Coordinates of C-alpha atoms in Angstrom, one line a residue:
X1 CA 2.2 18.9 -15.7
X2 CA 3.2 15.8 -13.7
X3 CA 3.8 12.7 -15.8
X4 CA 1.7 9.6 -15.4
X5 CA 2.6 6.7 -13.2
X6 CA 2.1 3.2 -14.6
X7 CA 1.2 0.9 -11.8
X8 CA 1.7 -2.2 -14.0
X9 CA 5.2 -1.4 -15.2
X10 CA 7.7 -4.1 -14.1
X11 CA 10.7 -1.7 -14.1
X12 CA 9.6 1.8 -13.2
X13 CA 12.4 4.4 -12.7
X14 CA 11.0 6.8 -10.2
X15 CA 12.4 9.6 -8.1
X16 CA 10.3 9.3 -5.0
X17 CA 11.0 12.8 -3.8
X18 CA 9.9 14.3 -7.2
X19 CA 6.8 12.2 -7.2
X20 CA 5.9 13.4 -3.7
X21 CA 6.2 17.0 -5.0
X22 CA 4.5 16.4 -8.4
X23 CA 1.4 14.4 -7.1
X24 CA 0.8 16.1 -3.8
X25 CA 1.9 13.1 -1.7
X26 CA 2.6 14.1 1.8
X27 CA 6.1 13.4 3.2
X28 CA 6.0 10.8 6.0
X29 CA 8.5 12.4 8.4
X30 CA 6.0 14.7 10.2
X31 CA 3.4 12.0 10.9
X32 CA 6.0 9.4 12.1
X33 CA 6.4 11.4 15.2
X34 CA 2.9 10.2 16.3
X35 CA 4.0 6.6 16.2
X36 CA 5.5 4.8 19.2
X37 CA 7.8 1.8 19.0
X38 CA 8.5 2.4 15.3
X39 CA 9.2 -0.6 13.1
X40 CA 12.3 -0.7 10.8
X41 CA 10.4 0.5 7.8
X42 CA 9.4 3.7 9.6
X43 CA 12.5 4.3 11.6
X44 CA 14.7 4.1 8.5
X45 CA 12.4 6.2 6.3
X46 CA 11.7 3.3 4.0
X47 CA 8.1 4.5 4.1
X48 CA 8.7 7.9 2.6
X49 CA 5.2 9.3 1.8
X50 CA 1.5 9.0 2.6
X51 CA -2.0 10.2 1.9
X52 CA -4.2 10.9 4.9
X53 CA -2.2 8.7 7.3
X54 CA -2.8 11.0 10.2
X55 CA -6.3 9.5 10.7
X56 CA -4.8 6.0 11.0
X57 CA -2.0 7.2 13.3
X58 CA -4.6 8.9 15.5
X59 CA -6.7 5.7 15.6
X60 CA -3.7 3.6 16.7
X61 CA -2.8 6.1 19.4
X62 CA -6.4 6.3 20.7
X63 CA -7.0 2.5 20.4
X64 CA -9.9 3.1 17.9
X65 CA -10.9 0.8 15.1
X66 CA -9.1 1.0 11.8
X67 CA -8.5 -1.3 8.8
X68 CA -5.5 -2.2 6.8
X69 CA -5.7 -3.6 3.3
X70 CA -3.4 -4.3 0.4
X71 CA -3.5 -6.4 -2.7
X72 CA -1.2 -8.8 -4.5
X73 CA -1.6 -9.6 -8.2
X74 CA -1.0 -13.4 -8.3
X75 CA 1.0 -13.4 -11.5
X76 CA 4.2 -14.9 -10.3
X77 CA 6.0 -16.4 -7.3
X78 CA 6.5 -14.2 -4.2
X79 CA 10.0 -12.8 -3.6
X80 CA 11.9 -10.3 -1.5
X81 CA 10.4 -7.4 -3.5
X82 CA 7.0 -8.3 -1.9
X83 CA 8.2 -8.7 1.7
X84 CA 8.1 -5.0 2.7
X85 CA 4.3 -4.6 2.1
X86 CA 3.6 -7.9 3.8
X87 CA 5.5 -6.7 6.9
X88 CA 3.7 -3.4 6.8
X89 CA 0.3 -5.1 6.8
X90 CA 1.2 -7.5 9.6
X91 CA 2.6 -4.6 11.7
X92 CA -0.6 -2.6 11.4
X93 CA -2.7 -5.6 12.4
X94 CA -0.4 -6.0 15.5
X95 CA -1.2 -2.3 16.3
X96 CA -4.9 -3.2 16.4
X97 CA -6.0 -2.9 12.7
X98 CA -8.4 -5.3 11.1
X99 CA -6.6 -7.0 8.2
X100 CA -7.7 -7.6 4.6
X101 CA -5.8 -8.9 1.6
X102 CA -7.1 -8.9 -2.0
X103 CA -5.8 -11.6 -4.3
X104 CA -6.2 -9.5 -7.5
X105 CA -6.8 -12.5 -9.8
X106 CA -9.1 -10.5 -12.1
X107 CA -6.3 -8.0 -12.6
X108 CA -3.8 -10.7 -13.2
X109 CA -6.2 -12.3 -15.8
X110 CA -7.0 -9.0 -17.5
X111 CA -3.5 -7.4 -17.4
X112 CA -1.2 -10.5 -17.6
X113 CA -3.5 -12.9 -19.4
X114 CA -3.0 -15.7 -16.8
X115 CA -5.5 -18.5 -16.5
X116 CA -7.6 -18.7 -13.3
X117 CA -5.9 -22.0 -12.3
X118 CA -2.4 -20.3 -12.5
X119 CA -3.7 -17.3 -10.6
X120 CA -5.0 -19.6 -7.8
X121 CA -1.6 -21.4 -7.7
X122 CA 0.3 -18.2 -7.1
X123 CA -2.4 -16.9 -4.7
X124 CA -1.8 -19.9 -2.4
X125 CA 1.9 -19.1 -2.3
X126 CA 1.2 -15.5 -1.3
X127 CA -1.2 -16.7 1.4
X128 CA 1.3 -19.1 2.8
X129 CA 3.9 -16.3 3.1
X130 CA 1.4 -13.9 4.7
X131 CA 0.3 -16.5 7.3
X132 CA 4.0 -17.3 8.0
X133 CA 4.6 -13.6 8.8
X134 CA 1.7 -13.5 11.2
X135 CA -1.2 -12.2 9.1
X136 CA -4.6 -12.4 10.7
X137 CA -7.8 -11.4 8.9
X138 CA -9.6 -11.9 5.6
X139 CA -8.0 -12.9 2.3
X140 CA -10.3 -13.1 -0.6
X141 CA -10.3 -13.6 -4.4
X142 CA -11.6 -10.7 -6.5
X143 CA -13.5 -13.0 -8.9
X144 CA -15.2 -15.0 -6.1
X145 CA -16.3 -12.0 -3.9
X146 CA -19.8 -11.0 -4.9
X147 CA -20.0 -8.1 -2.5
X148 CA -16.8 -6.7 -4.0
X149 CA -18.1 -7.1 -7.5
X150 CA -21.3 -5.2 -6.6
X151 CA -19.2 -2.4 -5.0
X152 CA -17.0 -2.3 -8.1
X153 CA -20.0 -1.7 -10.2
X154 CA -21.1 1.2 -7.9
X155 CA -17.7 2.6 -8.1
X156 CA -17.7 2.4 -11.9
X157 CA -20.7 4.7 -12.0
X158 CA -18.4 7.4 -10.7
X159 CA -15.5 6.8 -13.2
X160 CA -15.4 7.9 -16.8
X161 CA -12.9 7.2 -19.5
X162 CA -11.5 10.7 -19.5
X163 CA -10.3 10.1 -15.9
X164 CA -8.8 6.7 -16.8
X165 CA -7.0 8.4 -19.7
X166 CA -5.7 11.2 -17.5
X167 CA -4.6 9.0 -14.6
X168 CA -3.4 5.8 -16.4
X169 CA -2.9 6.9 -20.0
X170 CA -5.6 4.5 -21.3
X171 CA -6.5 5.0 -24.9
X172 CA -8.6 3.5 -27.7
X173 CA -6.5 0.3 -27.7
X174 CA -7.0 -0.4 -24.0
X175 CA -9.0 -3.5 -23.4
X176 CA -12.2 -3.1 -21.5
X177 CA -11.2 -5.8 -19.0
X178 CA -8.2 -3.7 -18.1
X179 CA -10.4 -0.7 -17.3
X180 CA -12.8 -2.9 -15.4
X181 CA -9.9 -4.2 -13.3
X182 CA -9.4 -0.6 -12.2
X183 CA -12.9 -0.3 -10.7
X184 CA -12.1 -3.6 -8.9
X185 CA -9.0 -1.9 -7.4
X186 CA -11.2 0.9 -6.1
X187 CA -13.7 -1.6 -4.6
X188 CA -10.8 -3.5 -3.0
X189 CA -9.7 -0.3 -1.2
X190 CA -13.2 0.5 0.0
X191 CA -14.2 -3.1 0.8
X192 CA -13.1 -3.1 4.5
X193 CA -15.4 -0.2 5.3
X194 CA -18.3 -2.0 3.5
X195 CA -18.0 -5.2 5.5
X196 CA -16.4 -4.2 8.8
X197 CA -17.7 -0.7 9.4
X198 CA -16.7 2.8 8.4
X199 CA -13.3 3.5 9.9
X200 CA -9.9 4.9 8.8
X201 CA -8.3 2.5 6.3
X202 CA -4.6 2.4 5.3
X203 CA -3.4 0.8 2.1
X204 CA 0.4 0.1 2.3
X205 CA 1.8 0.1 -1.2
X206 CA 4.8 1.0 -3.4
X207 CA 4.6 4.5 -4.7
X208 CA 3.9 3.2 -8.2
X209 CA 0.4 2.3 -6.9
X210 CA -0.6 5.9 -6.1
X211 CA -2.9 6.2 -9.2
X212 CA -5.2 3.7 -7.6
X213 CA -5.3 5.6 -4.3
X214 CA -5.9 8.9 -6.0
X215 CA -8.8 7.5 -8.1
X216 CA -10.3 5.8 -5.1
X217 CA -10.2 9.0 -3.0
X218 CA -12.0 10.8 -5.9
X219 CA -14.6 8.1 -6.1
X220 CA -15.1 8.1 -2.4
X221 CA -16.0 11.8 -2.5
X222 CA -18.3 11.2 -5.4
X223 CA -20.2 8.5 -3.6
X224 CA -21.0 10.8 -0.7
X225 CA -24.6 12.2 -0.5
X226 CA -23.5 15.3 1.3
X227 CA -20.6 17.7 1.5
X228 CA -19.9 18.9 5.1
X229 CA -18.0 22.2 5.2
X230 CA -16.7 24.5 8.0
X231 CA -17.6 28.0 6.8
X232 CA -15.9 29.6 9.8
X233 CA -19.1 31.1 11.3
X234 CA -21.1 27.9 10.9
X235 CA -21.1 24.4 9.4
X236 CA -22.9 23.9 6.2
X237 CA -24.2 20.5 5.0
X238 CA -24.7 20.6 1.3
X239 CA -26.5 18.0 -0.8
X240 CA -24.6 16.4 -3.7
X241 CA -27.1 13.8 -4.7
X242 CA -29.1 13.2 -1.5
X243 CA -32.8 12.2 -1.6
X244 CA -35.2 14.7 -0.1
X245 CA -35.9 12.5 2.9
X246 CA -32.2 12.5 3.8
X247 CA -32.0 16.3 3.8
X248 CA -35.0 16.4 6.1
X249 CA -33.4 13.8 8.4
X250 CA -30.2 16.0 8.6
X251 CA -32.3 19.1 9.6
X252 CA -34.2 17.1 12.2
X253 CA -31.0 15.6 13.7
X254 CA -29.5 19.0 14.4
X255 CA -31.6 21.1 16.7
X256 CA -31.6 24.8 15.7
X257 CA -30.5 24.1 12.2
X258 CA -31.8 26.0 9.2
X259 CA -32.9 24.0 6.2
X260 CA -32.8 25.4 2.7
X261 CA -33.6 23.7 -0.7
X262 CA -30.3 21.9 -1.0
X263 CA -28.4 22.5 2.2
X264 CA -28.6 22.7 5.9
X265 CA -26.7 25.2 8.1
X266 CA -25.9 24.5 11.7
X267 CA -25.6 27.0 14.5
X268 CA -22.3 27.5 16.3
X269 CA -21.2 24.8 18.7
X270 CA -20.8 21.9 16.4
X271 CA -17.5 20.5 15.3
X272 CA -16.7 19.4 11.8
X273 CA -15.7 15.8 12.8
X274 CA -18.8 15.3 15.0
X275 CA -21.1 16.7 12.3
X276 CA -19.5 14.6 9.5
X277 CA -19.8 11.4 11.5
X278 CA -23.6 12.0 12.1
X279 CA -24.1 12.9 8.4
X280 CA -22.4 9.7 7.3
X281 CA -24.8 7.7 9.5
X282 CA -27.7 9.4 7.9
X283 CA -26.3 8.6 4.4
X284 CA -26.2 4.9 5.4
X285 CA -29.8 5.1 6.7
X286 CA -30.8 6.2 3.2
X287 CA -28.8 3.6 1.3
X288 CA -25.5 5.4 0.9
X289 CA -22.1 4.3 1.9
X290 CA -20.7 7.2 4.0
X291 CA -17.1 6.0 3.4
X292 CA -14.2 7.8 4.9
X293 CA -11.4 8.7 2.6
X294 CA -8.9 5.8 2.5
X295 CA -5.3 6.5 3.4
X296 CA -2.1 5.1 2.0
X297 CA 1.6 4.7 2.9
X298 CA 4.2 4.6 0.2
X299 CA 7.4 2.8 0.6
X300 CA 10.6 3.0 -1.5
X301 CA 11.4 0.1 -3.8
X302 CA 14.0 -2.4 -2.7
X303 CA 16.8 -2.1 -5.2
X304 CA 17.2 -5.0 -7.5
X305 CA 20.4 -7.1 -7.2
X306 CA 21.4 -5.9 -10.7
X307 CA 20.3 -2.3 -10.2
X308 CA 16.8 -0.8 -10.8
X309 CA 13.7 -2.3 -9.2
X310 CA 13.5 -5.9 -8.1
X311 CA 11.4 -7.4 -10.8
X312 CA 10.4 -10.9 -11.8
X313 CA 11.1 -9.9 -15.4
X314 CA 14.8 -9.8 -14.4
X315 CA 15.3 -13.0 -12.5
X316 CA 18.8 -12.2 -11.4
X317 CA 17.5 -9.0 -9.8
X318 CA 15.7 -10.8 -7.0
X319 CA 15.7 -13.8 -4.7
X320 CA 12.6 -15.9 -4.8
X321 CA 11.5 -17.3 -1.4
X322 CA 11.8 -20.8 -2.9
X323 CA 15.1 -20.3 -4.7
X324 CA 17.6 -23.2 -4.3
X325 CA 20.7 -22.4 -2.2
X326 CA 23.0 -22.4 -5.2
X327 CA 20.9 -19.8 -7.0
X328 CA 20.7 -17.6 -3.8
X329 CA 24.5 -17.7 -3.5
X330 CA 25.0 -16.9 -7.2
X331 CA 22.6 -13.9 -7.1
X332 CA 23.9 -12.4 -3.8
X333 CA 27.6 -12.9 -4.7
X334 CA 27.0 -11.5 -8.2
X335 CA 25.0 -8.5 -7.1
X336 CA 25.9 -5.0 -8.1
X337 CA 27.4 -3.0 -5.2
X338 CA 28.5 0.5 -4.4
X339 CA 32.1 -0.6 -4.4
X340 CA 35.0 1.0 -6.4
X341 CA 36.7 -0.5 -9.5
X342 CA 39.7 -1.8 -7.6
X343 CA 40.5 -3.0 -4.1
X344 CA 43.0 -0.2 -3.7
X345 CA 40.4 2.5 -4.7
X346 CA 37.9 0.9 -2.2
X347 CA 40.4 1.2 0.6
X348 CA 41.3 4.7 -0.3
X349 CA 38.0 6.2 -1.3
X350 CA 35.5 3.9 0.5
X351 CA 32.3 2.5 -1.0
X352 CA 29.0 4.1 -1.7
X353 CA 26.4 2.2 0.3
X354 CA 23.5 4.3 -1.0
X355 CA 24.1 2.8 -4.5
X356 CA 24.6 -0.8 -3.2
X357 CA 21.9 -3.4 -3.6
X358 CA 23.5 -5.5 -0.8
X359 CA 23.4 -2.6 1.6
X360 CA 19.8 -2.0 0.7
X361 CA 18.9 -5.6 1.3
X362 CA 20.3 -5.2 4.8
X363 CA 18.6 -1.9 5.3
X364 CA 15.2 -3.2 4.3
X365 CA 15.2 -6.7 5.7
X366 CA 18.4 -8.4 6.8
X367 CA 19.7 -6.2 9.6
X368 CA 17.3 -5.5 12.5
X369 CA 19.9 -3.6 14.6
X370 CA 20.1 0.1 13.6
X371 CA 23.5 0.3 15.3
X372 CA 24.9 -2.6 13.3
X373 CA 23.5 -1.2 10.1
X374 CA 25.1 2.2 10.9
X375 CA 28.4 0.5 11.5
X376 CA 28.2 -1.4 8.2
X377 CA 27.6 2.0 6.4
X378 CA 30.5 3.6 8.3
X379 CA 32.9 0.8 7.6
X380 CA 31.9 0.8 3.9
X381 CA 32.5 4.5 3.5
X382 CA 35.7 4.3 5.4
X383 CA 37.1 1.6 3.1
X384 CA 37.3 -0.9 5.9
X385 CA 34.5 -3.2 4.7
X386 CA 35.2 -4.9 1.4
X387 CA 32.3 -5.9 -0.9
X388 CA 33.3 -9.6 -0.9
X389 CA 33.1 -9.8 2.9
X390 CA 29.9 -7.8 3.0
X391 CA 28.3 -10.1 0.4
X392 CA 29.3 -13.3 2.3
X393 CA 27.9 -11.9 5.6
X394 CA 24.7 -10.9 3.9
X395 CA 24.4 -14.3 2.1
X396 CA 24.4 -16.0 5.5
X397 CA 21.7 -13.7 6.8
X398 CA 19.6 -14.4 3.7
X399 CA 20.1 -18.2 4.1
X400 CA 19.1 -18.0 7.7
X401 CA 16.0 -16.0 6.9
X402 CA 14.9 -18.3 4.1
X403 CA 15.4 -21.5 6.2
X404 CA 13.4 -20.1 9.1
X405 CA 10.8 -18.7 6.7
X406 CA 10.4 -22.1 5.0
X407 CA 9.8 -23.7 8.4
X408 CA 7.1 -21.2 9.3
X409 CA 5.5 -21.6 5.8
X410 CA 5.3 -25.4 6.4
X411 CA 3.7 -24.8 9.8
X412 CA 0.9 -22.6 8.4
X413 CA 0.4 -24.5 5.1
X414 CA -2.8 -26.0 6.5
X415 CA -4.3 -22.6 6.9
X416 CA -4.4 -22.0 3.1
X417 CA -7.9 -22.8 1.9
X418 CA -8.6 -21.6 -1.6

């Protein structure tokens, strides 16, 4: 049996390949072939897995509507560990997606015990960073969004404590507010379809957030009035909790269909996708949601400068976007690398970039050129590039990024209204 994933852990140690196998996450490599002009995080396989992303890739290719949403728990200052998901959201918007960001203040209040004022302070910092990167769309507060709260209540009618225990490990000691925050997460993921129309929706997240995606996909299925199935010889539309009037409407909509007590069978000639789209519309006519299953992309974690995951609980493991220069220098120059014990060994045996936090920083964010990154990797393994030199070069890249990012944040500060 696969072990549970704790999406609130600050220092998870996860083998992403094992998690893909254990939890039925799909490898991203096959679907990436559908994507033109691939960004760094796709080209370099930083995005390693997905659930249902084919629907989003197809929508991008066909110029059809789709949504992109992710959430940030405003429980601390933004840092380089948050940058990847921000870039993923902005890139999807640039490909035609409609953007949404949840500031998960209810989650921060319930899980971290932060006051609302502190949540708002951190939320404004996240918003400034997002706008500086080019975000366009809706950013909302969980606690201030009444439509979201109503949707969370509806979602909660399809969640029981046995599921919460199985997925998250909740027990008798779990505070009720923590459990309620989970239904808010589900509502966040479905919210774009509620307010902007039913369409494929992608949620870019770290792989530690997969429990929320799995639960939301289960809830989405539970909220459907009908199950549409391809039986090979015909398509069957089976009622799950549909009112009688909805079943009649389905039978009338499809000429030549046969209506039974709790299902309708269609004659040959109908496709599953076409039928499902029509049935979703009927569900909405009768007060249902008709949501599509949400999709997700899962990226690898940026390695912390002291090993493990970049985490605010280990300040030296990360660079805050507002770190003073002396701290940036101290952290980069003091980072753990994949170098050998001595200079002589480094020259003789070469380094191990796959274990190096500095190399990972360049792979994720600081080196746009694939050719230059490949040369860095080659020179390291050949014992030609020493760790001190690599750190100094990376430090200058980080300094340049932070200076330019600060200018952009200042330019968009007026856009932050909270």
